Short mmCIF file of C-alpha atoms in Angstrom, two decimals:
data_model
loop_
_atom_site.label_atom_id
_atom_site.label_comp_id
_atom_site.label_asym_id
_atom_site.label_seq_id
_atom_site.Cartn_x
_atom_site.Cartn_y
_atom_site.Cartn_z
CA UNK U 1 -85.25 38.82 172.76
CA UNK U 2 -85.18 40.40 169.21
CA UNK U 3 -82.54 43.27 168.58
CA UNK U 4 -84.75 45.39 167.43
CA UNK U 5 -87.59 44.66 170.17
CA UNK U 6 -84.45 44.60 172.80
CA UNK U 7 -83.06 48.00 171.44
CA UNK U 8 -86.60 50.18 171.86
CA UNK U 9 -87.25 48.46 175.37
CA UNK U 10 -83.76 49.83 176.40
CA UNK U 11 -84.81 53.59 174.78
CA UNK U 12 -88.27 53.35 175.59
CA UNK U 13 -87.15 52.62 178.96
CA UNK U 14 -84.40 55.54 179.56
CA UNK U 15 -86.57 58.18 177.62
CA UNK U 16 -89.35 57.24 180.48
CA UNK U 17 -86.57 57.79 183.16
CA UNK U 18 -85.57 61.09 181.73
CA UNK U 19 -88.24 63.06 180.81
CA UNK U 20 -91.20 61.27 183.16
CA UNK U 21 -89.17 60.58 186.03
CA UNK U 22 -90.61 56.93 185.58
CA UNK U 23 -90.70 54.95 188.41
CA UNK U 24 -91.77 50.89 189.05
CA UNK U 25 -93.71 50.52 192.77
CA UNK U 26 -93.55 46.44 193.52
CA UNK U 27 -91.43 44.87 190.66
CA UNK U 28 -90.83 42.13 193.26
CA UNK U 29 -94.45 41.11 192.83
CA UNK U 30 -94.49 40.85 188.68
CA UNK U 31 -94.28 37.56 187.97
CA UNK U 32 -92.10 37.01 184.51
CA UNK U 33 -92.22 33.30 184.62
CA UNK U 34 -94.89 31.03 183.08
CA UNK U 35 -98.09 31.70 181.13
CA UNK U 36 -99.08 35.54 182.29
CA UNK U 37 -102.20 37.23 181.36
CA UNK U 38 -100.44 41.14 182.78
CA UNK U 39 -103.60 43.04 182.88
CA UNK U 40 -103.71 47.00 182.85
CA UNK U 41 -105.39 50.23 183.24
CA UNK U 42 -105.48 51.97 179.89
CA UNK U 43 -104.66 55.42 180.00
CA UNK U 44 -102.36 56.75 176.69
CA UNK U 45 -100.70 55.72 173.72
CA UNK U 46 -97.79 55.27 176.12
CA UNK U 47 -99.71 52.61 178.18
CA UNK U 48 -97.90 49.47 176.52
CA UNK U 49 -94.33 50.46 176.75
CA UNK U 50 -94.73 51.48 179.92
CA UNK U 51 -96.05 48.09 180.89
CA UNK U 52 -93.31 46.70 178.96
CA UNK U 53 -90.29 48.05 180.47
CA UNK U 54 -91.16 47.14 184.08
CA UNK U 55 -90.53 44.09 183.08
CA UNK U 56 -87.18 43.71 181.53
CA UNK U 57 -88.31 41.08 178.65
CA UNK U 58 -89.69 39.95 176.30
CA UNK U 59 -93.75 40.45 176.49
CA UNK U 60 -96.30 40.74 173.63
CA UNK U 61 -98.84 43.30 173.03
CA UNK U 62 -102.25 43.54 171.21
CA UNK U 63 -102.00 46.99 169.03
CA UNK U 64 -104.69 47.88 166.18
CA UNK U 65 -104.59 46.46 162.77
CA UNK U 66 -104.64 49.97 161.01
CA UNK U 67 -101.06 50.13 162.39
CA UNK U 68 -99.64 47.36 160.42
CA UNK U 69 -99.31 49.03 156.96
CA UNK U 70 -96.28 50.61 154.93
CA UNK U 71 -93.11 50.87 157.80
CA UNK U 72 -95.54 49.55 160.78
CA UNK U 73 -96.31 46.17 158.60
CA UNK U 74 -92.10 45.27 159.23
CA UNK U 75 -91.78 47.11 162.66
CA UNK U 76 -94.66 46.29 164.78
CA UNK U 77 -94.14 42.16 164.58
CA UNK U 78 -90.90 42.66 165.45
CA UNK U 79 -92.37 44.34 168.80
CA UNK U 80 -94.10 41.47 169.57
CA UNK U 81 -97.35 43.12 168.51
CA UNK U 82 -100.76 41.24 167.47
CA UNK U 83 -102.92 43.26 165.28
CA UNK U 84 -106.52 43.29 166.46
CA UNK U 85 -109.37 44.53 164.27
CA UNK U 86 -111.14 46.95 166.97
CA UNK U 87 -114.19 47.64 163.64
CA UNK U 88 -114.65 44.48 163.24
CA UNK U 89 -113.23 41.45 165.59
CA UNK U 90 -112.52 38.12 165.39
CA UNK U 91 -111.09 35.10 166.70
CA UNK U 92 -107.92 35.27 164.76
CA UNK U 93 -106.43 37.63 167.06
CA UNK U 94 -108.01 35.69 170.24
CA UNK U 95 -106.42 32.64 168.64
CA UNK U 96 -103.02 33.73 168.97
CA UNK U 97 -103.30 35.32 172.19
CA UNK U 98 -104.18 31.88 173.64
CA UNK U 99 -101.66 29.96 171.71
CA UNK U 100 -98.84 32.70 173.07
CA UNK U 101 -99.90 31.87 176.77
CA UNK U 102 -100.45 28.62 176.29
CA UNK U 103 -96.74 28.21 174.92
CA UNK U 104 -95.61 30.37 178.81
CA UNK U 105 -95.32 33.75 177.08
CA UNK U 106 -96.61 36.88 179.19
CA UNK U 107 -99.17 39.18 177.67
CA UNK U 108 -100.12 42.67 177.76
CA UNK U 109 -104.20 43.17 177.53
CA UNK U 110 -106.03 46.28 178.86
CA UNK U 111 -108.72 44.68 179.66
CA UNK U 112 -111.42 47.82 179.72
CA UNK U 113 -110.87 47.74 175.63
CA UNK U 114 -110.10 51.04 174.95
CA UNK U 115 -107.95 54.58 176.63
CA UNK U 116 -110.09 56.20 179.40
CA UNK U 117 -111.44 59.69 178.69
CA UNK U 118 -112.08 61.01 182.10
CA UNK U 119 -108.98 59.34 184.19
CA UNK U 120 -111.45 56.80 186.07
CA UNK U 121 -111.43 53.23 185.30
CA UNK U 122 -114.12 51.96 183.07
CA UNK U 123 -115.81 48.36 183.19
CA UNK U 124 -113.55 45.39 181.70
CA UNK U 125 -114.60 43.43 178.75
CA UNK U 126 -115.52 39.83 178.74
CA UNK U 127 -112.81 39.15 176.86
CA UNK U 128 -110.30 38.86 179.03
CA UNK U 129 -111.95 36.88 181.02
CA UNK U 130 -112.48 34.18 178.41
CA UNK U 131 -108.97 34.39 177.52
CA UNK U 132 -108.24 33.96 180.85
CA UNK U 133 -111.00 30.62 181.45
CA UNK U 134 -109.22 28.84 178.77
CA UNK U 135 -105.56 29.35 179.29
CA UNK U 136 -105.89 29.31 183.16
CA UNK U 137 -102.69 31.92 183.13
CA UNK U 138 -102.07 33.59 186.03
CA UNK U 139 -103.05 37.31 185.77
CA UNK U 140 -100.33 40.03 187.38
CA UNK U 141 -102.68 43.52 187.80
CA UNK U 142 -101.00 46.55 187.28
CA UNK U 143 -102.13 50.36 187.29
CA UNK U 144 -100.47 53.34 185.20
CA UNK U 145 -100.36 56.98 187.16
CA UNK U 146 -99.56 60.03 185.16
CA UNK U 147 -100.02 58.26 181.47
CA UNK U 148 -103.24 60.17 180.87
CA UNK U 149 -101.61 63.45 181.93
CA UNK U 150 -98.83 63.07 179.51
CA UNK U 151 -100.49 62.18 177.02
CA UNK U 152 -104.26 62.10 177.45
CA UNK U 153 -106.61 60.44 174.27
CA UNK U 154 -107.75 63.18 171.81
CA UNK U 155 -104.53 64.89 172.27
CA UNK U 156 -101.18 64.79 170.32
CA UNK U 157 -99.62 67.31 172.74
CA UNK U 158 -97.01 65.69 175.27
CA UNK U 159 -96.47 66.85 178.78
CA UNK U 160 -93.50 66.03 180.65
CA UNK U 161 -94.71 65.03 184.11
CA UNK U 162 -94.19 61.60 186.39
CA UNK U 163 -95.53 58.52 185.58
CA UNK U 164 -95.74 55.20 188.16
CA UNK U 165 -96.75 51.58 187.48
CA UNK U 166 -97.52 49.39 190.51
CA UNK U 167 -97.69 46.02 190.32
CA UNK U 168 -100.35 43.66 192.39
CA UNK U 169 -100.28 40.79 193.94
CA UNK U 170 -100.64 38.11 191.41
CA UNK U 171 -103.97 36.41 190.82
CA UNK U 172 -105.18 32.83 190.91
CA UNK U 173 -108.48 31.90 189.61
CA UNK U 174 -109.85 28.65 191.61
CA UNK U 175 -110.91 25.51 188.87
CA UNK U 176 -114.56 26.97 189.55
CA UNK U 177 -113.92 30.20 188.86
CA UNK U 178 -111.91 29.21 185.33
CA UNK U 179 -115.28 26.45 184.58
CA UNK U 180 -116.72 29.83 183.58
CA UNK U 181 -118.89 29.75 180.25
CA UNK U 182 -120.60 32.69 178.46
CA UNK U 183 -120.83 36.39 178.52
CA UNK U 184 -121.34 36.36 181.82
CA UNK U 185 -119.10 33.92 183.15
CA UNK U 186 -116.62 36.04 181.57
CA UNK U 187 -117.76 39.16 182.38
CA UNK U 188 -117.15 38.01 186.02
CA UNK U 189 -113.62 37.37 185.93
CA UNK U 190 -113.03 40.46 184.38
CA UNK U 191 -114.86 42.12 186.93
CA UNK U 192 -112.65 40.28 189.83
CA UNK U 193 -109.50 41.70 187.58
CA UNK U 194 -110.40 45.57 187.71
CA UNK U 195 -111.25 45.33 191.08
CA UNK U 196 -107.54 44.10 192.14
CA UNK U 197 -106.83 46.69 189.56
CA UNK U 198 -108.72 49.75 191.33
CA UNK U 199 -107.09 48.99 194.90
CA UNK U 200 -103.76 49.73 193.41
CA UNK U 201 -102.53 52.89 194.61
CA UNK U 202 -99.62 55.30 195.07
#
């Protein structure tokens, strides 16, 4: 793990603790071994942290390119960020994403593309379930609670209140399923994914 990615999982982690009262419901069920496609809700700003802590180690992240300039450009690779063009995308960033899980790393992806506006969970992106058809990674669901009310999209106002990750029971994609092909192939394994991710509760 690198020092300085090791360091803000530790603060990160206790300033979650101490001012959200954060909490981890079934860490016995994240699996931290092997290729791991961790897919989330996406609530807040505070979403991949929060993901990140439950688990202890090292884990990458997709974050957006704007954030890679001046200070970000030497702190945000050494968070185990990939930048990802959300104007205009391309494979580069899909590229390395596979090559990560296909060298056993665990990934962070919110697979609904972008931070709900209305707390409900929104449709997930074909995307991930390409990534997902050609790495064959496992994928380990998760859902936030209380991100959105701490720090809601729009808003640069923080609220102290509890948040709570659960974890899922992992999931397995049969060789069909993975022999998926094209938009909708895709579409369909990222459909399966926010399903397991919408029966996660409190």
């Amino acid at each position: 793990m690198k020092t300085i990615y090791w360091f803000c999982n530790h603060l990160w982690h206790k300033c979650f603790i101490a001012f959200f009262s954060y909490r981890v419901i079934g860490k016995e069920k994240l699996v931290t071994d092997g290729p791991v496609v961790i897919a989330s809700n996406h609530e807040s700003f505070l979403d991949p942290p929060l993901v990140g802590v439950a688990y202890g180690k090292s884990v990458y992240y997709l974050a957006r390119k704007t954030l890679f300039k001046g200070f970000g450009a030497w702190l945000y690779p050494r968070l185990n960020s990939i930048p990802v063009d959300q104007e205009r995308p391309d494979m580069t960033s899909l590229k390395t994403i596979i090559k990560l899980l296909k060298q056993g790393n665990q990934v962070v992806i919110f697979p609904e593309g972008a931070r709900t506006l209305d707390g409900e969970l929104q449709e997930g992106q074909p995307g991930t379930g390409l990534i997902v058809a050609k790495t064959k990674a496992v994928v380990q669901p998760v859902r936030i609670f209380g991100a959105r009310q701490a720090l809601p999209r729009g808003s640069s106002k923080m609220n102290f209140c509890p948040i709570t990750l659960v974890g899922g029971d992992p999931i397995t994609f049969s060789p069909e399923e993975l022999k998926a092909k094209g938009k909708e192939g895709y579409q369909k394994i990222s459909d399966r994914i926010m399903a397991e991710i919408a029966k996660l509760e409190l």
